[in-house]
Amino acid sequence: MSEPVPAVEIRHLVKDFRTSFRRRPLRAVDDLSLTIRAGEVYGLIGPNGSGKSTTMKALLGLMAPTSGSCRIFGKDSLKVDSRDEVGFLPENPYFHKHLTGVETLRFYGRLCGLRGRALDDRVVELLDLVGLTDAGGRRLAGYSKGMLQRIGLAQALVQEPRLVILDEPTAGVDPVGSRGIRDLILALRDRGITVFLCSHLLEQVQEVCDHVGILCGGRIVREGRLDDLISIEDQTEIVIRRAGADLVERITALVGESPGASIVRSGRPRTTLERLFLETTTGKEGGA
Amino acid sequence: MNAHVPAGKRRGGHVVRILTIGAHAFTQLARMKVFHFLALFAVLAIASNFLNLPQHEGPESAGAAVLRSIKSWSLGAMTLFSVVIAVAATALLIPKDIEDRTLYTILAKPVPRIDYLAGRLLGVLLLLFVSLLAMDLLMTAVLQARTAIVLGEQRDMAAALGWPHDAVESLLAETRAAGPGWPLQGAVAAVFVRAAVMASIALLISTFSTSTLFTTVVGLLVYFIGHFQADARDFWLQGGEAGEGAAARLASLALALVLPDFQLFNVIDAVIEGSVVPLATLGRLVLAGGYYVVLFTLASWFIFAEKEI
């Protein structure tokens, strides 16, 4: 049986930018190769200027590679039809402020070939999905940053793409909105949609991604399954609820009797500040 | 996997995408209150009614002179507004899309770059069409009303002076010819074609320009130079008989090939003076305008297709 076509396949991508006549060109991406299988959530992380956005733009055909190739579901990303199945949310999107939320989604839907009843239904569905049903009739000029990010996500999903590319999707969004976007990414994964996420918010990437690539100086320096990359091989973690002092004492003694084993750290695990914030402001548990 | 195609979704054709982007550009410009200049035009059109022109001819010619003045002011204002709107509005759209990053989201959809450019141009052309239509209606209404007044005054004058019937009819016919009519609509069409050519030139400049101001200034400069295109062409055709060298001839040839000949649009002045522009002349004007619009749009695409966003 043949291998399924990867959602994203980048091979030896190099991107140089011309600076001035005398100086050498600036290499933003240097021989980058990566493959994202269909249905994965892939996080590309790296410091500012490491080449994340350039990689995304090359993948979307917004700029031509100096050398190498990018393919989306097997189609060359420089060809228009490669974008039939792609939704993209750029960093800090502004959109057309003169349009309402509904008009914005209708505009992008029409560009993707949606029309009639199917478009109307899709707009209603998306506004509900991103929690903007009540604000759909308002112009984007009056939207907050978080609302703009959510309408941006909605436009990215308008044609039910099989691949969603998100560039810093939670930049400038408050913790509640950020959690909403995280939940949405997980919901997309559950529906089998591939997500390619660029971010430097490492905690968020850790929460949602299956695979991670670390980009530095335009090169992939580490890549693999998140669990494999961040697990500490020679340590085991057990978290016990309502453990009495007696039980802790017995476990400690048991560990002491085992040759080579030692307790590295014990105590009460801490919640995260984000979880505390969400519980305080929304009254809901902030997730696992 | 969610690989199904939702009901109602199919890859839209070029026309659908261009119309969608065009309608969007039109809405964008309309909501930027571009139509407010129409109020200024209304003031100009009505004010031109009250101008007291110096009299060099007999009193019987005064009425037709007023009508010519209204046409002259109105068509002049139409030309000014349409050219400024064509250049400024086109110069604004693409840089604004890049600055706001909306271009990313549009081109990240299955939208060929030529569709984007053609759609943006269509939006500006729609704006020009609606603006000129509104101005045309206002001008025609003002002219209609004034022509009726002038005809009444001339009948009274002829009756008082005891003019023969044939002379009265001849005067009235001359006045009617100076009033609203199809030649005037042809002149408005010529104004639209000229503005369309200017919009396509601004589109071309904006594909490599770095600012709206640069596009606007260069666009208006091209408009100015375009009025000398015919002189350049004539110079070349005469083969530099005046003694100029080959370099000068080549420069003239290049100018003539690259820039549209805006002297073609002098038919507007002929209409103001009461001449009837033959349909064939108007047809040639439309064809020439269409040729330049297509030429500059394709040149824009040639540059924009390689542009890194």
Coordinates of C-alpha atoms in Angstrom, one line a residue:
Chain A
M1 CA 0.0 0.0 0.0
S2 CA 1.4 3.4 -1.0
E3 CA 2.2 6.1 1.6
P4 CA -0.5 8.7 2.1
V5 CA 0.3 12.1 0.6
P6 CA 1.7 14.4 3.3
A7 CA -0.2 17.6 4.1
V8 CA 3.0 19.6 3.9
E9 CA 6.2 18.6 2.3
I10 CA 9.1 21.1 2.3
R11 CA 12.3 20.0 0.7
H12 CA 15.6 21.8 1.0
L13 CA 14.0 25.2 1.2
V14 CA 16.4 28.2 0.9
K15 CA 15.3 31.8 0.8
D16 CA 17.7 34.7 0.4
F17 CA 16.7 38.3 0.5
R18 CA 18.7 40.9 -1.4
T19 CA 20.0 43.7 0.8
S20 CA 22.3 46.1 -1.0
F21 CA 24.6 45.7 -4.0
R22 CA 27.8 45.2 -2.1
R23 CA 26.6 43.1 0.8
R24 CA 25.9 39.4 0.6
P25 CA 22.2 38.4 0.5
L26 CA 20.5 37.7 3.8
R27 CA 19.7 34.0 4.1
A28 CA 16.4 33.8 6.0
V29 CA 15.8 30.1 5.5
D30 CA 18.6 27.7 5.1
D31 CA 18.1 24.2 3.6
L32 CA 14.9 23.6 5.6
S33 CA 13.1 20.3 5.1
L34 CA 10.1 19.0 7.0
T35 CA 7.1 16.8 6.5
I36 CA 3.7 17.2 8.1
R37 CA 1.4 14.2 7.9
A38 CA -2.3 14.7 7.4
G39 CA -4.2 15.1 10.7
E40 CA -1.2 16.3 12.7
V41 CA -0.8 19.5 14.7
Y42 CA 2.7 20.7 13.9
G43 CA 4.3 23.6 15.8
L44 CA 7.2 25.5 14.3
I45 CA 8.9 27.4 17.1
G46 CA 11.9 29.7 17.1
P47 CA 13.1 33.1 18.2
N48 CA 12.2 36.3 16.3
G49 CA 13.9 36.4 12.9
S50 CA 14.5 32.7 12.8
G51 CA 12.6 32.3 9.5
K52 CA 9.2 31.1 10.7
S53 CA 7.1 33.6 8.8
T54 CA 9.3 33.3 5.7
T55 CA 8.7 29.6 5.7
M56 CA 5.0 30.0 5.9
K57 CA 4.9 32.6 3.1
A58 CA 6.9 30.3 0.9
L59 CA 4.5 27.5 1.7
L60 CA 1.6 29.7 0.8
G61 CA 3.2 30.8 -2.5
L62 CA 3.4 34.4 -1.3
M63 CA 7.1 34.4 -2.1
A64 CA 9.1 32.2 -4.4
P65 CA 11.9 30.0 -2.8
T66 CA 15.5 30.8 -3.9
S67 CA 15.8 27.0 -4.1
G68 CA 14.0 24.0 -2.9
S69 CA 10.3 23.2 -3.1
C70 CA 7.1 23.3 -1.0
R71 CA 4.1 21.1 -1.6
I72 CA 0.7 21.1 -0.1
F73 CA -1.1 17.7 -0.4
G74 CA 1.3 16.9 -3.2
K75 CA 0.6 20.2 -5.2
D76 CA 3.4 22.7 -5.8
S77 CA 2.7 25.7 -3.6
L78 CA 3.5 28.1 -6.3
K79 CA 0.4 26.9 -8.2
V80 CA -2.9 28.5 -7.3
D81 CA -4.7 25.2 -6.9
S82 CA -2.5 24.2 -4.0
R83 CA -4.4 26.8 -2.0
D84 CA -7.8 25.1 -2.5
E85 CA -7.5 23.2 0.7
V86 CA -5.6 25.8 2.8
G87 CA -6.8 28.3 5.4
F88 CA -4.3 30.9 6.6
L89 CA -4.4 33.3 9.6
P90 CA -1.5 35.8 9.4
E91 CA 0.0 37.4 12.5
N92 CA -1.9 40.4 13.8
P93 CA -4.5 40.4 11.0
Y94 CA -6.4 43.6 10.4
F95 CA -8.8 42.8 7.6
H96 CA -10.9 45.4 5.9
K97 CA -12.3 47.6 8.7
H98 CA -15.1 48.9 6.5
L99 CA -16.7 45.4 6.4
T100 CA -18.9 43.8 9.0
G101 CA -18.0 40.3 10.4
V102 CA -20.7 38.7 8.1
E103 CA -19.5 40.7 5.1
T104 CA -15.9 39.6 5.7
L105 CA -16.8 35.9 5.8
R106 CA -19.0 36.2 2.8
F107 CA -16.2 37.9 0.8
Y108 CA -13.6 35.2 1.6
G109 CA -16.3 32.5 1.1
R110 CA -17.0 33.8 -2.4
L111 CA -13.3 33.9 -3.2
C112 CA -13.3 30.2 -2.4
G113 CA -16.2 29.4 -4.7
L114 CA -18.9 29.3 -2.0
R115 CA -22.3 30.8 -2.8
G116 CA -26.0 30.8 -2.1
R117 CA -27.4 28.9 0.8
A118 CA -24.2 27.0 1.4
L119 CA -22.4 30.3 1.9
D120 CA -25.1 31.7 4.2
D121 CA -25.1 28.6 6.3
R122 CA -21.3 28.5 6.5
V123 CA -21.1 32.1 7.7
V124 CA -23.7 31.5 10.5
E125 CA -21.8 28.3 11.5
L126 CA -18.4 30.0 11.6
L127 CA -19.6 33.0 13.6
D128 CA -21.1 30.5 16.1
L129 CA -17.9 28.5 16.1
V130 CA -15.7 31.5 17.0
G131 CA -18.3 33.1 19.4
L132 CA -19.0 36.2 17.3
T133 CA -22.7 35.6 16.5
D134 CA -23.8 38.8 18.2
A135 CA -21.0 40.9 16.7
G136 CA -21.4 39.6 13.1
G137 CA -23.3 42.7 12.0
R138 CA -20.8 45.2 13.4
R139 CA -17.9 46.6 11.3
L140 CA -14.5 45.3 12.1
A141 CA -13.3 48.8 12.9
G142 CA -15.1 48.3 16.3
Y143 CA -13.6 44.9 17.0
S144 CA -11.1 44.2 19.8
K145 CA -7.8 42.5 19.0
G146 CA -9.2 39.2 20.2
M147 CA -12.3 39.5 18.1
L148 CA -10.2 40.3 15.0
Q149 CA -8.1 37.2 15.7
R150 CA -11.3 35.1 16.0
I151 CA -12.8 36.5 12.8
G152 CA -9.4 35.8 11.2
L153 CA -9.7 32.2 12.3
A154 CA -13.2 32.0 10.9
Q155 CA -12.1 33.3 7.5
A156 CA -9.3 30.8 7.5
L157 CA -11.8 28.0 7.9
V158 CA -14.4 29.3 5.5
Q159 CA -13.9 26.7 2.8
E160 CA -13.5 23.8 5.2
P161 CA -9.8 23.5 4.4
R162 CA -7.8 20.3 5.1
L163 CA -4.8 22.3 6.2
V164 CA -4.9 25.4 8.5
I165 CA -1.8 27.5 8.8
L166 CA -1.7 29.8 11.8
D167 CA 1.0 32.4 12.4
E168 CA 1.1 33.5 16.0
P169 CA -2.7 32.8 16.4
T170 CA -2.9 34.1 20.0
A171 CA -0.7 37.2 19.7
G172 CA -2.3 40.0 21.7
V173 CA -5.2 37.9 22.8
D174 CA -6.2 37.7 26.5
P175 CA -5.9 34.3 28.3
V176 CA -9.7 33.6 27.9
G177 CA -9.5 34.2 24.1
S178 CA -6.2 32.3 23.9
R179 CA -7.8 29.3 25.6
G180 CA -10.7 29.5 23.2
I181 CA -8.3 29.4 20.2
R182 CA -6.4 26.5 21.8
D183 CA -9.6 24.6 22.2
L184 CA -10.5 25.4 18.6
I185 CA -7.2 24.0 17.4
L186 CA -7.8 20.8 19.3
A187 CA -11.3 20.6 17.9
L188 CA -9.8 20.9 14.3
R189 CA -7.4 18.1 15.1
D190 CA -10.3 15.9 16.3
R191 CA -12.0 16.5 12.9
G192 CA -8.9 15.4 11.1
I193 CA -7.7 18.8 9.9
T194 CA -4.0 19.3 9.8
V195 CA -2.8 22.4 11.7
F196 CA 0.6 24.1 11.0
L197 CA 1.2 26.5 13.8
C198 CA 4.0 29.1 14.2
S199 CA 4.5 30.6 17.6
H200 CA 7.0 31.6 20.1
L201 CA 4.5 31.0 23.0
L202 CA 6.1 27.7 24.0
E203 CA 3.5 26.7 26.6
Q204 CA 0.8 26.9 24.0
V205 CA 2.7 24.9 21.5
Q206 CA 3.3 22.3 24.1
E207 CA -0.4 22.1 24.9
V208 CA -1.7 21.5 21.4
C209 CA 1.1 20.1 19.1
D210 CA 1.9 16.5 18.3
H211 CA 5.1 17.4 16.5
V212 CA 7.5 20.2 16.9
G213 CA 10.3 21.7 14.9
I214 CA 12.7 24.2 16.4
L215 CA 14.0 26.8 14.0
C216 CA 17.1 28.8 14.6
G217 CA 19.0 31.0 12.1
G218 CA 16.8 29.6 9.3
R219 CA 17.7 26.0 10.0
I220 CA 15.7 23.2 11.7
V221 CA 17.9 22.4 14.8
R222 CA 15.5 19.8 16.4
E223 CA 12.4 18.1 15.1
G224 CA 10.2 15.2 16.2
R225 CA 7.2 14.1 18.3
L226 CA 6.7 16.5 21.2
D227 CA 6.6 13.6 23.8
D228 CA 9.9 12.2 22.6
L229 CA 11.6 15.6 22.6
I230 CA 10.6 16.8 26.0
S231 CA 10.4 13.6 28.1
I232 CA 13.3 12.9 30.5
E233 CA 14.2 9.3 29.8
D234 CA 15.5 8.3 33.2
Q235 CA 12.7 9.8 35.4
T236 CA 9.1 8.7 36.1
E237 CA 6.4 11.0 37.4
I238 CA 3.5 9.8 39.6
V239 CA 0.9 12.4 40.8
I240 CA -1.3 11.1 43.6
R241 CA -4.5 12.8 44.8
R242 CA -5.1 12.9 48.6
A243 CA -1.9 11.1 49.6
G244 CA -1.5 11.1 53.4
A245 CA 1.8 11.6 55.2
D246 CA 1.9 7.9 56.0
L247 CA 1.6 6.9 52.3
V248 CA 4.3 9.4 51.3
E249 CA 6.6 8.0 53.9
R250 CA 6.1 4.4 52.7
I251 CA 6.7 5.4 49.1
T252 CA 9.9 7.2 50.1
A253 CA 11.1 4.2 52.0
L254 CA 10.3 1.9 49.1
V255 CA 12.3 4.1 46.7
G256 CA 15.1 4.1 49.2
E257 CA 15.2 0.3 49.1
S258 CA 15.4 0.1 45.3
P259 CA 19.0 0.1 44.1
G260 CA 19.9 3.0 41.9
A261 CA 16.5 4.8 42.4
S262 CA 16.2 8.1 44.2
I263 CA 13.5 10.8 44.6
V264 CA 14.5 13.9 42.6
R265 CA 11.7 16.1 43.9
S266 CA 8.5 15.8 45.9
G267 CA 5.9 18.2 47.0
R268 CA 2.6 19.7 45.8
P269 CA 2.4 20.3 42.0
R270 CA 1.5 23.8 41.2
T271 CA -1.3 25.0 38.9
T272 CA -0.4 27.5 36.2
L273 CA -1.1 31.2 36.4
E274 CA -3.3 30.8 33.2
R275 CA -5.4 28.1 34.9
L276 CA -5.8 30.3 38.0
F277 CA -6.8 33.3 35.9
L278 CA -9.4 31.3 33.9
E279 CA -10.9 29.8 37.1
T280 CA -11.1 33.3 38.6
T281 CA -12.5 35.2 35.7
T282 CA -14.7 32.6 34.0
G283 CA -15.6 30.3 36.9
K284 CA -14.7 27.4 34.7
E285 CA -11.8 25.0 35.2
G286 CA -8.9 25.9 32.9
G287 CA -8.5 22.5 31.5
A288 CA -6.3 19.6 32.4
Chain B
M1 CA -10.3 13.1 7.4
N2 CA -12.4 16.0 6.4
A3 CA -11.8 15.7 2.7
H4 CA -15.4 16.2 1.5
V5 CA -16.4 19.2 -0.6
P6 CA -19.2 21.1 1.2
A7 CA -22.4 21.6 -0.7
G8 CA -22.4 24.8 -2.8
K9 CA -18.6 24.9 -2.9
R10 CA -16.8 24.6 -6.2
R11 CA -13.8 26.4 -7.4
G12 CA -15.1 29.8 -8.6
G13 CA -14.1 31.0 -12.1
H14 CA -12.1 34.0 -12.9
V15 CA -15.1 36.1 -13.5
V16 CA -16.7 35.3 -10.2
R17 CA -13.5 36.1 -8.3
I18 CA -12.9 39.4 -10.2
L19 CA -16.5 40.5 -9.6
T20 CA -16.2 39.6 -5.9
I21 CA -13.0 41.6 -5.5
G22 CA -14.4 44.4 -7.7
A23 CA -17.6 44.7 -5.6
H24 CA -15.5 44.7 -2.5
A25 CA -13.1 47.5 -3.8
F26 CA -16.2 49.5 -4.7
T27 CA -17.7 49.1 -1.3
Q28 CA -14.4 50.0 0.3
L29 CA -14.0 53.2 -1.6
A30 CA -17.7 54.1 -1.2
R31 CA -17.4 53.7 2.6
M32 CA -14.3 55.9 2.5
K33 CA -16.8 58.7 1.6
V34 CA -15.3 59.2 -1.9
F35 CA -18.7 60.2 -3.2
H36 CA -18.7 63.4 -1.0
F37 CA -17.0 65.2 -3.9
L38 CA -20.3 64.9 -5.8
A39 CA -21.6 67.7 -3.5
L40 CA -18.8 69.9 -4.7
F41 CA -19.6 69.1 -8.3
A42 CA -23.3 70.0 -7.7
V43 CA -22.2 73.4 -6.4
L44 CA -20.0 73.9 -9.5
A45 CA -22.7 72.8 -11.9
I46 CA -25.3 75.1 -10.4
A47 CA -22.8 78.0 -9.9
S48 CA -21.9 77.9 -13.6
N49 CA -25.5 78.9 -14.3
F50 CA -25.0 82.3 -12.7
L51 CA -21.8 83.3 -14.5
N52 CA -22.0 86.6 -16.4
L53 CA -19.9 86.0 -19.5
P54 CA -18.4 89.0 -21.4
Q55 CA -20.5 89.6 -24.5
H56 CA -18.6 89.8 -27.8
E57 CA -21.6 88.8 -30.0
G58 CA -25.2 89.9 -30.3
P59 CA -27.8 89.3 -27.6
E60 CA -29.2 86.4 -29.6
S61 CA -26.0 84.4 -29.0
A62 CA -25.9 85.0 -25.2
G63 CA -28.1 82.0 -24.4
A64 CA -26.0 79.5 -26.3
A65 CA -22.9 80.9 -24.7
V66 CA -24.3 80.3 -21.2
L67 CA -25.1 76.7 -22.2
R68 CA -21.6 76.2 -23.5
S69 CA -20.3 77.6 -20.3
I70 CA -22.3 75.1 -18.3
K71 CA -21.0 72.2 -20.4
S72 CA -17.5 73.5 -20.2
W73 CA -17.5 73.8 -16.4
S74 CA -19.3 70.5 -15.9
L75 CA -17.1 68.5 -18.3
G76 CA -14.0 70.2 -16.9
A77 CA -15.0 69.3 -13.4
M78 CA -15.8 65.7 -14.5
T79 CA -12.4 65.4 -16.1
L80 CA -10.6 66.7 -13.0
F81 CA -12.6 64.6 -10.5
S82 CA -12.5 61.4 -12.6
V83 CA -8.7 61.6 -13.2
V84 CA -7.9 62.5 -9.6
I85 CA -10.2 59.7 -8.3
A86 CA -8.8 57.2 -10.8
V87 CA -5.2 57.8 -9.8
A88 CA -5.7 58.3 -6.1
A89 CA -8.2 55.5 -5.5
T90 CA -6.1 53.0 -7.5
A91 CA -2.9 54.2 -5.8
L92 CA -4.5 53.6 -2.4
L93 CA -5.9 50.1 -2.7
I94 CA -2.8 47.8 -3.2
P95 CA -0.5 49.5 -0.7
K96 CA -3.3 49.5 1.9
D97 CA -3.9 45.8 1.4
I98 CA -0.2 45.2 1.9
E99 CA 0.0 47.4 4.9
D100 CA -3.0 45.9 6.5
R101 CA -1.9 42.4 5.5
T102 CA -5.2 41.7 4.0
L103 CA -3.4 40.8 0.8
Y104 CA -2.0 37.8 2.6
T105 CA -5.4 36.5 3.4
I106 CA -6.7 37.1 -0.1
L107 CA -3.8 35.6 -2.0
A108 CA -3.7 32.7 0.5
K109 CA -7.1 31.7 -1.0
P110 CA -7.1 30.2 -4.4
V111 CA -7.0 33.6 -6.1
P112 CA -4.6 34.1 -9.1
R113 CA -2.8 37.5 -8.9
I114 CA -4.3 38.6 -12.2
D115 CA -7.8 38.2 -10.7
Y116 CA -6.8 40.3 -7.7
L117 CA -5.5 43.1 -9.9
A118 CA -8.4 43.0 -12.4
G119 CA -10.8 43.0 -9.5
R120 CA -9.2 46.0 -7.8
L121 CA -9.2 47.9 -11.2
L122 CA -12.9 46.9 -11.7
G123 CA -13.8 48.4 -8.4
V124 CA -12.3 51.7 -9.3
L125 CA -13.9 51.6 -12.7
L126 CA -17.3 50.9 -11.0
L127 CA -16.7 53.9 -8.8
L128 CA -15.8 56.1 -11.8
F129 CA -18.9 54.9 -13.7
V130 CA -21.3 55.6 -10.8
S131 CA -19.7 59.0 -10.1
L132 CA -19.8 60.1 -13.7
L133 CA -23.3 58.8 -14.1
A134 CA -24.4 60.9 -11.1
M135 CA -22.5 64.0 -12.4
D136 CA -23.9 63.4 -15.9
L137 CA -27.5 63.3 -14.6
L138 CA -27.0 66.5 -12.7
M139 CA -25.3 68.3 -15.6
T140 CA -28.1 67.2 -18.0
A141 CA -30.8 68.3 -15.6
V142 CA -29.2 71.7 -15.1
L143 CA -28.7 72.1 -18.9
Q144 CA -32.2 71.0 -19.6
A145 CA -33.7 73.5 -17.3
R146 CA -31.4 76.3 -18.5
T147 CA -32.1 75.5 -22.2
A148 CA -35.8 75.8 -21.6
I149 CA -35.3 79.2 -20.1
V150 CA -33.0 80.4 -22.9
L151 CA -35.5 79.1 -25.6
G152 CA -38.3 81.1 -23.9
E153 CA -36.2 84.2 -23.7
Q154 CA -35.1 83.9 -27.4
R155 CA -38.7 83.5 -28.5
D156 CA -39.7 86.6 -26.6
M157 CA -36.8 88.6 -28.0
A158 CA -37.6 87.4 -31.6
A159 CA -41.2 88.3 -31.2
A160 CA -40.3 91.8 -29.8
L161 CA -37.9 92.4 -32.7
G162 CA -40.4 91.0 -35.3
W163 CA -38.0 88.3 -36.6
P164 CA -39.2 86.2 -39.5
H165 CA -40.3 82.6 -38.6
D166 CA -37.3 80.9 -40.4
A167 CA -34.8 83.1 -38.5
V168 CA -36.5 82.3 -35.2
E169 CA -36.5 78.5 -35.9
S170 CA -32.8 78.7 -36.9
L171 CA -31.9 80.4 -33.7
L172 CA -33.9 78.0 -31.6
A173 CA -32.3 75.0 -33.4
E174 CA -28.8 76.4 -32.7
T175 CA -29.7 76.8 -29.0
R176 CA -31.2 73.3 -28.8
A177 CA -27.9 71.9 -30.3
A178 CA -26.0 73.6 -27.5
G179 CA -28.2 72.0 -24.9
P180 CA -28.3 68.4 -23.7
G181 CA -28.1 65.6 -26.3
W182 CA -26.3 62.5 -27.4
P183 CA -23.0 64.3 -28.4
L184 CA -22.8 65.3 -24.7
Q185 CA -23.2 61.7 -23.6
G186 CA -20.4 60.8 -26.0
A187 CA -18.2 63.4 -24.3
V188 CA -19.0 61.9 -20.9
A189 CA -18.1 58.5 -22.3
A190 CA -14.8 59.9 -23.4
V191 CA -14.1 61.3 -19.9
F192 CA -14.8 57.8 -18.5
V193 CA -12.5 56.1 -21.0
R194 CA -9.7 58.6 -20.2
A195 CA -10.1 58.0 -16.5
A196 CA -10.1 54.2 -17.0
V197 CA -6.8 54.5 -18.8
M198 CA -5.4 56.6 -15.9
A199 CA -6.6 54.0 -13.4
S200 CA -4.8 51.3 -15.3
I201 CA -1.6 53.4 -15.4
A202 CA -1.9 54.0 -11.6
L203 CA -2.4 50.2 -11.2
L204 CA 0.8 49.5 -13.0
I205 CA 2.8 52.1 -11.0
S206 CA 1.4 50.8 -7.7
T207 CA 2.7 47.3 -8.4
F208 CA 6.3 48.6 -8.0
S209 CA 5.8 51.8 -6.0
T210 CA 6.5 52.0 -2.3
S211 CA 3.9 54.6 -1.4
T212 CA 0.5 55.9 -2.4
L213 CA 2.0 59.4 -2.7
F214 CA 4.6 58.3 -5.2
T215 CA 2.0 56.5 -7.3
T216 CA -0.3 59.5 -7.3
V217 CA 2.4 62.0 -8.2
V218 CA 3.9 59.8 -11.0
G219 CA 0.4 58.9 -12.3
L220 CA -0.5 62.6 -12.6
L221 CA 2.9 63.3 -14.3
V222 CA 2.2 60.6 -16.8
Y223 CA -1.2 62.2 -17.5
F224 CA 0.5 65.5 -18.2
I225 CA 3.2 63.9 -20.4
G226 CA 0.5 61.9 -22.2
H227 CA -0.8 65.1 -23.7
F228 CA 2.5 65.4 -25.6
Q229 CA 2.5 61.8 -26.9
A230 CA 1.1 62.8 -30.3
D231 CA 3.9 65.4 -30.7
A232 CA 6.5 62.7 -29.9
R233 CA 5.0 60.3 -32.4
D234 CA 4.8 62.9 -35.2
F235 CA 8.4 63.8 -34.5
W236 CA 9.4 60.2 -35.0
L237 CA 7.3 59.7 -38.1
Q238 CA 8.9 62.8 -39.7
G239 CA 12.3 61.0 -39.3
G240 CA 14.0 63.7 -37.3
E241 CA 14.1 66.0 -40.3
A242 CA 14.9 68.9 -38.0
G243 CA 18.4 67.5 -37.6
E244 CA 18.1 65.7 -34.2
G245 CA 20.1 62.5 -33.7
A246 CA 19.0 58.9 -33.6
A247 CA 18.9 58.9 -29.8
A248 CA 16.3 61.7 -29.8
R249 CA 14.2 59.7 -32.3
L250 CA 14.4 56.6 -30.2
A251 CA 13.4 58.5 -27.1
S252 CA 10.4 59.9 -29.0
L253 CA 9.5 56.5 -30.2
A254 CA 9.7 55.0 -26.8
L255 CA 7.5 57.8 -25.4
A256 CA 4.9 57.3 -28.1
L257 CA 4.8 53.5 -27.6
V258 CA 4.6 53.5 -23.8
L259 CA 2.3 56.5 -23.2
P260 CA -1.3 56.8 -24.4
D261 CA -2.1 59.7 -26.6
F262 CA -4.4 61.9 -24.5
Q263 CA -4.9 64.3 -27.4
L264 CA -7.4 61.8 -28.7
F265 CA -9.7 63.0 -26.0
N266 CA -9.8 66.6 -27.5
V267 CA -13.2 65.5 -28.9
I268 CA -14.6 66.7 -25.5
D269 CA -13.7 70.3 -26.4
A270 CA -15.4 69.9 -29.8
V271 CA -18.6 68.7 -28.1
I272 CA -18.5 71.8 -25.8
E273 CA -18.3 74.0 -28.9
G274 CA -21.4 72.3 -30.2
S275 CA -19.8 69.8 -32.8
V276 CA -21.2 66.4 -33.3
V277 CA -18.6 63.7 -32.7
P278 CA -19.1 60.9 -35.3
L279 CA -19.9 57.5 -33.8
A280 CA -16.9 56.0 -35.6
T281 CA -14.6 58.5 -33.8
L282 CA -16.1 57.6 -30.5
G283 CA -15.8 53.9 -31.3
R284 CA -12.1 54.3 -32.1
L285 CA -11.6 56.2 -28.8
V286 CA -13.2 53.4 -26.8
L287 CA -11.1 50.8 -28.7
A288 CA -7.9 52.8 -28.0
G289 CA -8.8 53.2 -24.4
G290 CA -9.6 49.5 -24.0
Y291 CA -6.3 48.6 -25.6
Y292 CA -4.4 50.8 -23.1
V293 CA -6.4 49.4 -20.1
V294 CA -5.6 45.8 -21.2
L295 CA -2.0 46.6 -22.0
F296 CA -1.3 48.3 -18.6
T297 CA -3.2 45.6 -16.7
L298 CA -1.2 42.9 -18.3
A299 CA 2.0 44.8 -17.5
S300 CA 0.9 45.2 -13.9
W301 CA 0.3 41.4 -13.8
F302 CA 3.8 40.8 -15.2
I303 CA 5.3 42.8 -12.3
F304 CA 2.9 41.7 -9.6
A305 CA 3.2 38.0 -10.4
E306 CA 6.8 38.1 -9.3
K307 CA 6.3 40.4 -6.3
E308 CA 7.2 39.0 -3.0
I309 CA 4.7 40.0 -0.4

